[in-house]
Short mmCIF file of C-alpha atoms in Angstrom, two decimals:
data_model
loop_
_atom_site.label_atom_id
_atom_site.label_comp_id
_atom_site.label_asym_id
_atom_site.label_seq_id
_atom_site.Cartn_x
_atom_site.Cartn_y
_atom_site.Cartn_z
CA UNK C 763 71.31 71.78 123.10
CA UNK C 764 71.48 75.21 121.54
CA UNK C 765 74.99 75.74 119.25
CA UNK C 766 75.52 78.67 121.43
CA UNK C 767 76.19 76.05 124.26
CA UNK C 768 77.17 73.28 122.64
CA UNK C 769 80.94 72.70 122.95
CA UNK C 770 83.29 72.67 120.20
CA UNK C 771 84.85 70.18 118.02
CA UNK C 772 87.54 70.09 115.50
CA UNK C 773 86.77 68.15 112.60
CA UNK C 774 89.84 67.48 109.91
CA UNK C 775 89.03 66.97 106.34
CA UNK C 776 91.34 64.83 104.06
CA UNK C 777 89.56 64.32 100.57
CA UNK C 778 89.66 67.59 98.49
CA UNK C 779 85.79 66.56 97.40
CA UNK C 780 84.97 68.13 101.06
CA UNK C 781 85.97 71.53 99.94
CA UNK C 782 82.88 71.26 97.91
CA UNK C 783 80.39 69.87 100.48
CA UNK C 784 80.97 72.30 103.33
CA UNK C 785 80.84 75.15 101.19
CA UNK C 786 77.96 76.09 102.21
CA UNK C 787 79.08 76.42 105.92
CA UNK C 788 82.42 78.10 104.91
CA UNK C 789 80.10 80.78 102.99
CA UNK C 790 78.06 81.62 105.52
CA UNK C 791 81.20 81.66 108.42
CA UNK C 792 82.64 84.30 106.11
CA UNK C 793 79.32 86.37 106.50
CA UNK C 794 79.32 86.06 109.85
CA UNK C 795 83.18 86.28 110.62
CA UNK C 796 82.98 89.41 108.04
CA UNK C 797 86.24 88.54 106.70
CA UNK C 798 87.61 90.95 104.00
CA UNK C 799 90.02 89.26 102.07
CA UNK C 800 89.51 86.72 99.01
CA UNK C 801 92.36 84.69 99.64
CA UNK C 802 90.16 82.23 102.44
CA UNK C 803 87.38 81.93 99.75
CA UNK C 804 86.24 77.81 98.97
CA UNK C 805 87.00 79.55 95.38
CA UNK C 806 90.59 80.66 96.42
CA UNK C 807 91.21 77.04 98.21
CA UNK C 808 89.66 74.82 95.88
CA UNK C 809 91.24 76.82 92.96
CA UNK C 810 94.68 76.25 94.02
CA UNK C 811 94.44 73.04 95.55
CA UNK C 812 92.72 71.43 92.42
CA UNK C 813 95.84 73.30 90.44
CA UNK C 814 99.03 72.81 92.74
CA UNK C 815 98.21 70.17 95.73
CA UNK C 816 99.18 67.19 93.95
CA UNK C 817 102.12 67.04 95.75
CA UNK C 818 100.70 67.39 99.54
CA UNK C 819 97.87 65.90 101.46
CA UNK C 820 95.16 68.12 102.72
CA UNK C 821 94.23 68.57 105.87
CA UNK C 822 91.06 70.92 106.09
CA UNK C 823 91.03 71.72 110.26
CA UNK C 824 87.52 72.97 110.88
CA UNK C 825 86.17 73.86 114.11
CA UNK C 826 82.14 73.13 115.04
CA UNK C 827 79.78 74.32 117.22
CA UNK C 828 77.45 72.30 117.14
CA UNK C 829 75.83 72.29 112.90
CA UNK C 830 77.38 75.67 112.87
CA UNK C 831 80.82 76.43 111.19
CA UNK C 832 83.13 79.01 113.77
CA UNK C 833 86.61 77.91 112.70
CA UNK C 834 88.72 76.82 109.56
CA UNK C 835 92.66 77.05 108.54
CA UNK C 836 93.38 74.98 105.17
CA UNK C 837 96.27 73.12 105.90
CA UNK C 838 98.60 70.62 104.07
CA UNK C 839 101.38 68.08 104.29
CA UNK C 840 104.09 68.02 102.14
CA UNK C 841 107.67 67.35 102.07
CA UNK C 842 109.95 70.36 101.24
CA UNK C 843 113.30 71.80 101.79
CA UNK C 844 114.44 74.20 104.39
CA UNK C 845 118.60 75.00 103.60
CA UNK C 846 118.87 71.97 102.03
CA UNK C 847 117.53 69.87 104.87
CA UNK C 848 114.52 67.66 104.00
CA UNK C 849 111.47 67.92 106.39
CA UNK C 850 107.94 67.07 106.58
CA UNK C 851 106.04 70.38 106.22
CA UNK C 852 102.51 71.24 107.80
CA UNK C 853 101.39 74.61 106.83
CA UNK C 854 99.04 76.47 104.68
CA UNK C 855 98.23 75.41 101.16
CA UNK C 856 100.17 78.74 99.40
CA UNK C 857 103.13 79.58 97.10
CA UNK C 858 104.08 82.47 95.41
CA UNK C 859 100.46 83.00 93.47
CA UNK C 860 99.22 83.16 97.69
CA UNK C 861 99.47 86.89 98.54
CA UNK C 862 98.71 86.09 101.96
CA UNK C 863 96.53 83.63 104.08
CA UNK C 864 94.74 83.78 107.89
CA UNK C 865 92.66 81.79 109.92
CA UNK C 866 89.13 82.27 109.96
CA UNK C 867 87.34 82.42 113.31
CA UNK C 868 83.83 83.21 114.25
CA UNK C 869 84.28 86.75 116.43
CA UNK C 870 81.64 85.51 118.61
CA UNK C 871 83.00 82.35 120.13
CA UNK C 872 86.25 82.29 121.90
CA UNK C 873 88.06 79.32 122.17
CA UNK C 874 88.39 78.65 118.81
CA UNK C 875 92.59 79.40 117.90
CA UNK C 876 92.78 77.05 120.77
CA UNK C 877 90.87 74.43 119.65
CA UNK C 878 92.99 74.77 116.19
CA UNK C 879 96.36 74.93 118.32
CA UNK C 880 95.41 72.05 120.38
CA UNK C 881 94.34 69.21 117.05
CA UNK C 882 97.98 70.78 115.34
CA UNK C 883 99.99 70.17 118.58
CA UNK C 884 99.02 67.01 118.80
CA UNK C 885 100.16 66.11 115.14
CA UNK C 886 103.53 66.29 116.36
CA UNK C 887 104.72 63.25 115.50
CA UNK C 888 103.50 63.69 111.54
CA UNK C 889 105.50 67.79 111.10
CA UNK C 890 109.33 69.36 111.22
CA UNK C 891 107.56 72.61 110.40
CA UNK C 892 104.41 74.00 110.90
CA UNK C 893 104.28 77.47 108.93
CA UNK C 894 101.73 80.09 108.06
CA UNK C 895 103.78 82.62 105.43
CA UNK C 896 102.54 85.75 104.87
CA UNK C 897 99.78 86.63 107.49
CA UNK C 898 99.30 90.06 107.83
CA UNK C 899 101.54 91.64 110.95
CA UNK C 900 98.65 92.90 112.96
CA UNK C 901 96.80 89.68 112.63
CA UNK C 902 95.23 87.92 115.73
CA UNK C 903 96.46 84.72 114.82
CA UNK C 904 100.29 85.30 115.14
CA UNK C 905 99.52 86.65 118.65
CA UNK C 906 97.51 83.46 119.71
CA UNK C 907 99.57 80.74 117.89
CA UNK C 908 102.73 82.61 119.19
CA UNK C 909 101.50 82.75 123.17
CA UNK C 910 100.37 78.79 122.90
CA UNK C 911 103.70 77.77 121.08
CA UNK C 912 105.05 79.77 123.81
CA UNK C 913 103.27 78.13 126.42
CA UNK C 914 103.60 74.68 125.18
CA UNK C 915 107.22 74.27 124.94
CA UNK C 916 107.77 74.67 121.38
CA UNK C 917 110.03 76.84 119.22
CA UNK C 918 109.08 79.09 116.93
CA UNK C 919 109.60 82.21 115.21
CA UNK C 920 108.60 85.72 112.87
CA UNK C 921 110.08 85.66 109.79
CA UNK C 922 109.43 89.05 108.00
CA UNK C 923 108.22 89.29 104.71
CA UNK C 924 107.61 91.94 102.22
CA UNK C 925 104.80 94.67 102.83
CA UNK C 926 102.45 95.09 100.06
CA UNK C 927 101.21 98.63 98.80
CA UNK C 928 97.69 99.51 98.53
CA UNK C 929 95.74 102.87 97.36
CA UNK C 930 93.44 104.41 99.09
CA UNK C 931 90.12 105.06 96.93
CA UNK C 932 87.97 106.82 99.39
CA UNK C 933 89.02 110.30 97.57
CA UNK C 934 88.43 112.30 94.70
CA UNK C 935 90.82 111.42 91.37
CA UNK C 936 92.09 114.90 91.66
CA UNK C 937 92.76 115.25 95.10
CA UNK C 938 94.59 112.16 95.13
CA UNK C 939 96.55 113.23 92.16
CA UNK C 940 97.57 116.73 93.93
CA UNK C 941 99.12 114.40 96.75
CA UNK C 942 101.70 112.98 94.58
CA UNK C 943 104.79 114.21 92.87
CA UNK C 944 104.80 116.72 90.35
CA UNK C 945 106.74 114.14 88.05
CA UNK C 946 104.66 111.50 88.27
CA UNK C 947 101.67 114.01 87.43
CA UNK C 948 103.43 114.94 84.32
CA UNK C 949 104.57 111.22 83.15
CA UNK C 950 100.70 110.05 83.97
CA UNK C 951 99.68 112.71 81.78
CA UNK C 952 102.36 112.57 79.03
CA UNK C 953 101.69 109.34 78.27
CA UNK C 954 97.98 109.20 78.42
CA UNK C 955 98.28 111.95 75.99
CA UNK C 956 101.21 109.96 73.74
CA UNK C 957 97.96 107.19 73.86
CA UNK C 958 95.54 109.05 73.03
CA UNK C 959 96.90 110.78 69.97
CA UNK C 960 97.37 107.33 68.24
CA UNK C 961 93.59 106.08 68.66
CA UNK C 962 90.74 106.41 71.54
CA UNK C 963 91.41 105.16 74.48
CA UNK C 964 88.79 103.77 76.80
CA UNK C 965 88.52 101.20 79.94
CA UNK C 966 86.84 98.27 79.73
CA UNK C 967 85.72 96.55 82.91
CA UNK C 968 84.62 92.21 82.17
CA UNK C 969 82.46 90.85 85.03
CA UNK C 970 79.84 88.83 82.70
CA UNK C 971 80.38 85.04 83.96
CA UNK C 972 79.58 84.20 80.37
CA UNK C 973 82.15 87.17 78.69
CA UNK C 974 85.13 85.89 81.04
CA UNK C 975 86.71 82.86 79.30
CA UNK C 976 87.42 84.99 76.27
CA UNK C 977 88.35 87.86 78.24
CA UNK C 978 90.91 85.73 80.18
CA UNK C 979 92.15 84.07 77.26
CA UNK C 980 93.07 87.71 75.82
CA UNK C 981 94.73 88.57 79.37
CA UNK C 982 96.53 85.28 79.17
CA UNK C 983 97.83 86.42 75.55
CA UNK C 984 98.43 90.43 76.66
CA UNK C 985 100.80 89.17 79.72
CA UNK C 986 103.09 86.15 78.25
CA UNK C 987 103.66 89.44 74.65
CA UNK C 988 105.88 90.97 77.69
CA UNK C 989 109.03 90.38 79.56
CA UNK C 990 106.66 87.77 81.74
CA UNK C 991 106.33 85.74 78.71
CA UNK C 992 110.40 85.85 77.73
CA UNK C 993 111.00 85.12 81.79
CA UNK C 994 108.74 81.80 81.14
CA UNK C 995 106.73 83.78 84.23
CA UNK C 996 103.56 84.24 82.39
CA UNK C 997 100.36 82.49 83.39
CA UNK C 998 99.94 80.45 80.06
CA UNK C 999 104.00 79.52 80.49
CA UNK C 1000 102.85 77.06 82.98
CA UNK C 1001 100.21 74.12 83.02
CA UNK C 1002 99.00 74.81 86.54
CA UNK C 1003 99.45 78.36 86.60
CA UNK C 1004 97.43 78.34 84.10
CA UNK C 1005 94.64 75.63 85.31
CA UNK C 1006 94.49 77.95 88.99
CA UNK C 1007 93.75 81.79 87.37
CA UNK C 1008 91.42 79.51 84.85
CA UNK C 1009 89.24 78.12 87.44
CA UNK C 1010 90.03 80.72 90.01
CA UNK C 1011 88.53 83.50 87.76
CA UNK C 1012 85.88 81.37 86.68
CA UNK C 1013 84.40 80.06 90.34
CA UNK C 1014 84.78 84.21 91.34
CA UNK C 1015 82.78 85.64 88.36
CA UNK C 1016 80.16 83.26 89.21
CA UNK C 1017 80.75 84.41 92.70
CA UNK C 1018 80.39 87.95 91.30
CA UNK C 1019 83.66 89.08 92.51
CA UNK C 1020 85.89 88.79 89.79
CA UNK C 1021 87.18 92.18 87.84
CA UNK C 1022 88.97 91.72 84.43
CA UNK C 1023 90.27 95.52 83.58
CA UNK C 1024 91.65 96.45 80.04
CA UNK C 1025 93.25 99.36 78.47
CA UNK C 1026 91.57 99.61 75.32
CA UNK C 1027 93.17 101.42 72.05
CA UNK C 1028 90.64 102.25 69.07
CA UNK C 1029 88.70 98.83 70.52
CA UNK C 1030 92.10 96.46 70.95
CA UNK C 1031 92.80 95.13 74.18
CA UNK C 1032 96.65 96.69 74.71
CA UNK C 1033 96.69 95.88 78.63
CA UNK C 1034 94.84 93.86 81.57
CA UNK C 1035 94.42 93.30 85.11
CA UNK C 1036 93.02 90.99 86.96
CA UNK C 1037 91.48 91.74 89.96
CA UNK C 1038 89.14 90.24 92.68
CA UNK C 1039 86.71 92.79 94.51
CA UNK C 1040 85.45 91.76 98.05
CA UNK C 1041 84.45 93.69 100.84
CA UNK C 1042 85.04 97.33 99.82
CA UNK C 1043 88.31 96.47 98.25
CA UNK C 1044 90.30 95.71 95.13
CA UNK C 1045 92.93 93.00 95.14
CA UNK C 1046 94.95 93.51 92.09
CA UNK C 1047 96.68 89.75 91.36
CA UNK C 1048 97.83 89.86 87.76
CA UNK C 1049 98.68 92.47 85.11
CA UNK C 1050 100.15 92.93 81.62
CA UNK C 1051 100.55 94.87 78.43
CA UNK C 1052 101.34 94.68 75.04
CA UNK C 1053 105.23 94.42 74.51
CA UNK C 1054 104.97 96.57 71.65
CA UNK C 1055 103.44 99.69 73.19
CA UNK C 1056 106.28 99.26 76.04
CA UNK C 1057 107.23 103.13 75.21
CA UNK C 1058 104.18 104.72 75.87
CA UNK C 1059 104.02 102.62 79.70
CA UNK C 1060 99.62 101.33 78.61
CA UNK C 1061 100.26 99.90 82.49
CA UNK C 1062 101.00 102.88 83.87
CA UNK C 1063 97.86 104.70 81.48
CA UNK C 1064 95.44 101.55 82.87
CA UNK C 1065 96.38 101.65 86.69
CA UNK C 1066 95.05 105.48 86.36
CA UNK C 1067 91.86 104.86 84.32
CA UNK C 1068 90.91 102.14 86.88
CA UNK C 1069 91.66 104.39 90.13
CA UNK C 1070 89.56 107.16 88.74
CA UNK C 1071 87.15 105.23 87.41
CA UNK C 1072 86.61 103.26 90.96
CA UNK C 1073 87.69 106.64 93.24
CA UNK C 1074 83.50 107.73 91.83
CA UNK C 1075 82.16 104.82 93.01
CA UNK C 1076 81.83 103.52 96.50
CA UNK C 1077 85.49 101.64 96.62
CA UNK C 1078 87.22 102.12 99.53
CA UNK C 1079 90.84 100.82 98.43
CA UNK C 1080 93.36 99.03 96.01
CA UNK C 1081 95.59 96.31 97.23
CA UNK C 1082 98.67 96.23 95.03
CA UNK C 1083 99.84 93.34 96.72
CA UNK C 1084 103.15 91.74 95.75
CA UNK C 1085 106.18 93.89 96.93
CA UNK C 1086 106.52 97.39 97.19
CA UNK C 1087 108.58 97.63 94.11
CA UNK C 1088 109.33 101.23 92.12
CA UNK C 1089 106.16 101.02 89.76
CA UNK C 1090 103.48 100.64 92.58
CA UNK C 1091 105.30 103.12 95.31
CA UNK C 1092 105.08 106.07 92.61
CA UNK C 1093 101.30 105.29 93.32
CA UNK C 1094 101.36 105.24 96.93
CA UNK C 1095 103.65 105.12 100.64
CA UNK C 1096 101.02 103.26 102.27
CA UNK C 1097 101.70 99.71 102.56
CA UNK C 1098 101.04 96.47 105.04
CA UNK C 1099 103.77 94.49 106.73
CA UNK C 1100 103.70 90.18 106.69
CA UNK C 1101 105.41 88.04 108.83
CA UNK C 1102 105.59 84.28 108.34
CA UNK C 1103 104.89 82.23 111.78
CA UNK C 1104 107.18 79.13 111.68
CA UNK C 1105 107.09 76.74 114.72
CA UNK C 1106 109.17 73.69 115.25
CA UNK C 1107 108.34 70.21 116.38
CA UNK C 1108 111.64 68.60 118.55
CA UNK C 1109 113.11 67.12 115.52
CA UNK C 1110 116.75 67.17 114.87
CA UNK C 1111 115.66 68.64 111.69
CA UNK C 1112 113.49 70.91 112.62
CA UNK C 1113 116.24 72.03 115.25
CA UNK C 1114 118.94 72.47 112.67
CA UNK C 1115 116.83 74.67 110.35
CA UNK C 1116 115.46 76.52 113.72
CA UNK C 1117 119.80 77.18 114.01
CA UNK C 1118 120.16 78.34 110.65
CA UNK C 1119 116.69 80.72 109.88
CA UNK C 1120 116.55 82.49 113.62
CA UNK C 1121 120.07 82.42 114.55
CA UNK C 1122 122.53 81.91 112.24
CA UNK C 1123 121.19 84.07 109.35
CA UNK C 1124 120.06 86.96 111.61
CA UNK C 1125 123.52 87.34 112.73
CA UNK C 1126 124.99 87.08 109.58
CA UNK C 1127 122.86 89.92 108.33
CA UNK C 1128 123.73 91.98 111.45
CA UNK C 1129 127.50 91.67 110.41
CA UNK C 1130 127.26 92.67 107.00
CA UNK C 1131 124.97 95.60 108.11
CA UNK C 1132 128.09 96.32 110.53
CA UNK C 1133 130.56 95.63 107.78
CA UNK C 1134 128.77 98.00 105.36
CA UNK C 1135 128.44 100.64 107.69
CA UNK C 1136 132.41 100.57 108.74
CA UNK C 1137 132.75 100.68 105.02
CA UNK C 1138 130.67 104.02 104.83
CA UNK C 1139 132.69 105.53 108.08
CA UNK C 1140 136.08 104.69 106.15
CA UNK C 1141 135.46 106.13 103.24
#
């Protein structure tokens, strides 16, 4: 029987050594699904798993047809709190290092979300929660899982999350520079100038497999010198933090994807990003700077070397990611939406934290909303 019409089967993987051995099918269902994003890479999964899934069980659902590889959402169970009510958790292996996640599918076979839907259904008895945080708004998954929820009886809801900026490259440096403010224009320059007239300034762009262990060690030591490092946020200020952007940039420069950026001053490395580059786009994850050269903003100086360096090549964006905070929306307006899917198994639990997240909160923010805006009228 050909794969073509061969019918498919869901296959769940429970050791994290099988990350390894159907790599090889997971590489070449990315290639066919043409998937854009790094964050359903083996590199991304095996990365974070081998740095933060000590606590969970893994539950790899792939879907077959056939030898060939059309389906796979990384899942784990886990046992986390919800408003202080303990539940069993089934849901994609992601924190707050996970910009976002998704379900790769084949866009040849149909059937597939269903297959998925159907093997995660039917572990009812083992979940509270089943969540996927941060898929992207528009994404065909939240329409599918939501209409088979739906359909099957169970409860579930969109939980919004923040939307992440991005910068289009597909310009020219100075015609992207005319479209922002006259302000911004003057601080980019002003300080690029307040750099330069101290030493030569000059970007440096690490993708050498061999030249990256150094290079991340000196990233490591450029981020925890700033306010990350005093917040205990930094990468080195934590053992697994640490362990993930160690073996995640390693696996991805081998990979040829990964992109360490510095802000060099007379040769010194005063700033850093870390970025992952995969199909036509830039995925910013990590940056820093040297606490000391706060006052002349070497971030700010960096960000603009990198998008004029990259707005000559054939780049076609920059993914910020993160929030849309003041720093990156001086850079842009454009920005994509997330929305968490969360669906319920009948639990008592599950019910009670169903209450609280979809009704109980929403209303309370629709008072205060109501509150503030009486406040407003009064005054």
């Amino acid at each position: 029987m050909k794969d073509a019409d061969a019918p498919l089967q869901v296959h769940v993987y429970e050791d994290a050594a099988s990350l390894a051995r159907i790599e090889p099918a997971w590489r070449e269902l990315i290639c066919s699904a043409g998937h854009s994003e790094p964050f359903m890479r083996p590199e991304w999964i095996r990365s974070w798993w081998n740095a933060f899934g000590k606590a969970g069980h893994l539950r790899l659902v792939t879907v077959w047809q056939g030898e060939r590889l059309v389906g796979i959402l990384p899942l784990m169970l886990n046992r986390v709190r919800r408003y202080g009510i303990p539940l069993r958790r089934l849901g994609a292996p992601a924190n707050v290092h996970s910009p976002r996640v998704d379900c790769m599918v084949s866009p040849d076979v149909t059937g597939v979300i269903d297959a998925i839907w159907r093997h995660v259904a039917g572990m009812e008895g083992q979940w509270d929660i089943f969540e996927l945080p941060r898929l992207l708004s528009d994404s065909p998954v939240i329409r599918s899982l939501s209409a088979r929820a739906e359909t099957d009886g169970f409860r579930f809801g969109l939980w919004q999350a923040e939307s992440s900026p991005f910068i289009n490259t597909a310009t020219e440096w100075n015609r992207y520079l005319s479209g922002r403010s006259r302000n911004f224009r003057k601080e980019l320059r002003r300080k690029t100038r307040q750099l330069s007239q101290t030493g030569r300034i000059a970007l440096e762009v690490v993708v050498d497999p061999v030249a990256v262990p150094e290079a991340l060690e000196t990233g490591f030591e450029i981020e925890a010198d700033g306010w990350k490092g005093r917040a205990g946020s930094a990468m080195k200020s934590n053992d697994d933090v640490r362990r993930f952007y160690h073996e995640l940039a390693g696996r991805m420069a081998h990979s040829g994807l990964l992109r360490l950026h510095f802000l060099e001053l007379d040769g010194e490395r005063i700033a850093f990003d870390l970025s992952i580059e995969f199909g036509g786009r830039l995925y910013s994850l990590k940056s820093g700077f040297r606490d000391g050269l706060s006052a002349s903003s070497p971030g700010l100086v960096l960000l603009g070397l990198m998008l004029e360096h990259y707005m000559a090549t054939e780049l076609e964006e920059i993914d910020l990611l993160g929030e849309q905070d003041e720093f990156k929306q001086r850079w842009t307006s454009n920005a994509r939406s997330h929305h968490w899917f969360v669906c319920f198994a009948p639990t008592p639990r599950a019910s009670a934290v169903h209450r609280i997240k979809f009704g109980l909160i929403p209303r309370i923010k629709k008072l205060g909303k109501r509150l503030k805006a009486v406040g407003h009228t009064a005054s």
